[in-house]
Tab-separated table of C-alpha atoms in Angstrom:
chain	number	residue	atom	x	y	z
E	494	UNK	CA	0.000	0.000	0.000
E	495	UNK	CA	1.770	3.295	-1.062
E	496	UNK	CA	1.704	6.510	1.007
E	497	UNK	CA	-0.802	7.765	-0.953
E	498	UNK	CA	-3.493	5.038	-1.060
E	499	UNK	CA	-3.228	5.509	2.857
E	500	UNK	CA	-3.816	9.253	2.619
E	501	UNK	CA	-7.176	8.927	0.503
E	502	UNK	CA	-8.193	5.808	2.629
E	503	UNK	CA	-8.179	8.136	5.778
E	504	UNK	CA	-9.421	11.001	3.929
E	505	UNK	CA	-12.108	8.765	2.755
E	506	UNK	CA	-13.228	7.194	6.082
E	507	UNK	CA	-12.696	10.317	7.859
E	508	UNK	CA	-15.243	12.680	5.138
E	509	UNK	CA	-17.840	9.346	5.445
E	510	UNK	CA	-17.514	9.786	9.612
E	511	UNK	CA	-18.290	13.422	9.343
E	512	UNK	CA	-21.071	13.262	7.404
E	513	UNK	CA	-22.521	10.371	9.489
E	514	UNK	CA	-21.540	12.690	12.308
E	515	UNK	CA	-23.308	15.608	10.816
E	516	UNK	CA	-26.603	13.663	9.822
E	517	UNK	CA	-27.067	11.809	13.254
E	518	UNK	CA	-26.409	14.938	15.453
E	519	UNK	CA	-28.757	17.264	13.210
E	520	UNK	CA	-31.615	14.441	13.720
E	521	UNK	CA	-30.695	14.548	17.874
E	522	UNK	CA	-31.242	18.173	17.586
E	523	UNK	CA	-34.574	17.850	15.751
E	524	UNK	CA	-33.763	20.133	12.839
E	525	UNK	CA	-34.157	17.164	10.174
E	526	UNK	CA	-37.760	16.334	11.994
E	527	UNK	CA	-38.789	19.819	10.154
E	528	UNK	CA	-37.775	18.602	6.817
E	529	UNK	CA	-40.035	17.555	4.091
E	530	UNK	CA	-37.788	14.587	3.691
E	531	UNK	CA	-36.514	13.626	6.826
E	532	UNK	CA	-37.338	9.887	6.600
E	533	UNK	CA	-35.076	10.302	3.636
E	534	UNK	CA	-32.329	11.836	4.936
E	535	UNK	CA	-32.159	9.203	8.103
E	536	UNK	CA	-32.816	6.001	6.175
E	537	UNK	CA	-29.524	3.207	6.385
E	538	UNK	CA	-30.349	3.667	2.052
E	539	UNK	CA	-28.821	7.731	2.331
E	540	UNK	CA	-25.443	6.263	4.549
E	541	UNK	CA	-24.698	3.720	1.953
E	542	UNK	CA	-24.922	6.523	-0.965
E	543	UNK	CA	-23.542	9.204	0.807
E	544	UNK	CA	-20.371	7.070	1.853
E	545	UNK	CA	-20.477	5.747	-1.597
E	546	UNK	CA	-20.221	9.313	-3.144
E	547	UNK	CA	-17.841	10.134	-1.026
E	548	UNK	CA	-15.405	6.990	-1.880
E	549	UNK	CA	-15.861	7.716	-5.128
E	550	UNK	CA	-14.507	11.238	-4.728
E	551	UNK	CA	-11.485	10.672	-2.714
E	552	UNK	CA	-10.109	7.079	-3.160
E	553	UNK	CA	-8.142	6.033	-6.389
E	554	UNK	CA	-9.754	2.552	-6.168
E	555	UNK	CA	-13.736	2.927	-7.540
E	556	UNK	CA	-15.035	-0.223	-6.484
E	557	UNK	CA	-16.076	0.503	-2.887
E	558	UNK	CA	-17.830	3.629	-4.094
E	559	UNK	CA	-19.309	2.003	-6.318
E	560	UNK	CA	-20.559	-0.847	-3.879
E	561	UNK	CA	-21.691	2.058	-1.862
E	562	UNK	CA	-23.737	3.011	-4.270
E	563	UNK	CA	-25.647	0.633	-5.791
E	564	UNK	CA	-26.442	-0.559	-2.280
E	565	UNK	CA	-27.951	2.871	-1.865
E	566	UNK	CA	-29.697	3.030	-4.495
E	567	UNK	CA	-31.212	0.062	-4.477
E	568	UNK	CA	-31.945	0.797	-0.934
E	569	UNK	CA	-34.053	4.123	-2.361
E	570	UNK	CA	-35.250	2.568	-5.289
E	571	UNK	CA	-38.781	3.413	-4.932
E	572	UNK	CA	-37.685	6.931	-4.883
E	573	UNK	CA	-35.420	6.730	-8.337
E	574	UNK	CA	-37.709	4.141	-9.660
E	575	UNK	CA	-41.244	4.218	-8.343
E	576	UNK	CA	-42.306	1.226	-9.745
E	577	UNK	CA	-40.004	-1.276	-8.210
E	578	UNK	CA	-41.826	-0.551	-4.915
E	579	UNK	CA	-43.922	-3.674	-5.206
E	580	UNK	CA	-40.408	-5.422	-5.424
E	581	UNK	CA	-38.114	-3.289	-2.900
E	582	UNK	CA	-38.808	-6.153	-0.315
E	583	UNK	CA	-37.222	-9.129	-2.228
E	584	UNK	CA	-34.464	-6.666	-4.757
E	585	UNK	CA	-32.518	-5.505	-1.239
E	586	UNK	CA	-31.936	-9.028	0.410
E	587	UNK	CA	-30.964	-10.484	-3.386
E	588	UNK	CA	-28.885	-7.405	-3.927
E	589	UNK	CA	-26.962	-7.789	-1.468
E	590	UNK	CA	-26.683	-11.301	-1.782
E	591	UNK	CA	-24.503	-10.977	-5.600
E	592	UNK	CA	-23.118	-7.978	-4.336
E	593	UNK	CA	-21.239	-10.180	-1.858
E	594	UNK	CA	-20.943	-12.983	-4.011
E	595	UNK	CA	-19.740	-10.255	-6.437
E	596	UNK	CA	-16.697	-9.406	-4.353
E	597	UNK	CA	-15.792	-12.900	-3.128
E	598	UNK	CA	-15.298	-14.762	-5.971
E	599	UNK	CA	-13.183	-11.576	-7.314
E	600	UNK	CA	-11.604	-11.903	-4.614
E	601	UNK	CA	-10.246	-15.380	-5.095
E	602	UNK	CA	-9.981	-15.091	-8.474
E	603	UNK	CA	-7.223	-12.131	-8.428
E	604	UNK	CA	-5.346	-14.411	-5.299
């Protein structure tokens, strides 16, 4: 791992803990509860895209971001793609499911 891969992993992790930070303090304080979207804002579905956005912005290596993502997408699909609500309960689970069998078998492949 170069000295530079390090750098944007902690820069990475440490811009995903802030906003986490940010999101869970302004919901203690009730200032989210006021928002038109608030269920959006403090659904697991905005962490996964929000850290994904922000691995995709400050690490070299895409894939995590990318992982990120999707999952957080998928996670919000009704609200990109209204009619996969009907399915939301079943696409999640399976998502997640290749997702991880996704990144295993890469893994062992590249070993």
């Amino acid at each position: 791992m170069t000295k530079n891969s390090n750098q944007s992993d902690k820069m990475a992790w440490g811009m995903t803990l802030i906003v986490f930070g940010a999101l869970i303090l302004l919901d203690k304080l009730g200032i989210t509860a006021k928002l038109p979207f608030a269920s959006f804002l403090q659904s697991a579905g905005t962490y996964f895209l929000s850290a994904g956005i922000i691995f995709l912005i400050y690490k070299r290596e895409k894939t995590m971001g990318i992982v990120l993502s999707a999952i957080g997408v998928i996670i919000h699909s009704d609200l990109f793609f209204g009619w996969m609500h009907a399915y939301r309960s079943l696409l999640v689970p399976i998502a997640l499911l290749v997702v991880g069998l996704i990144l295993v078998l890469s893994n062992r492949v590249k070993k």
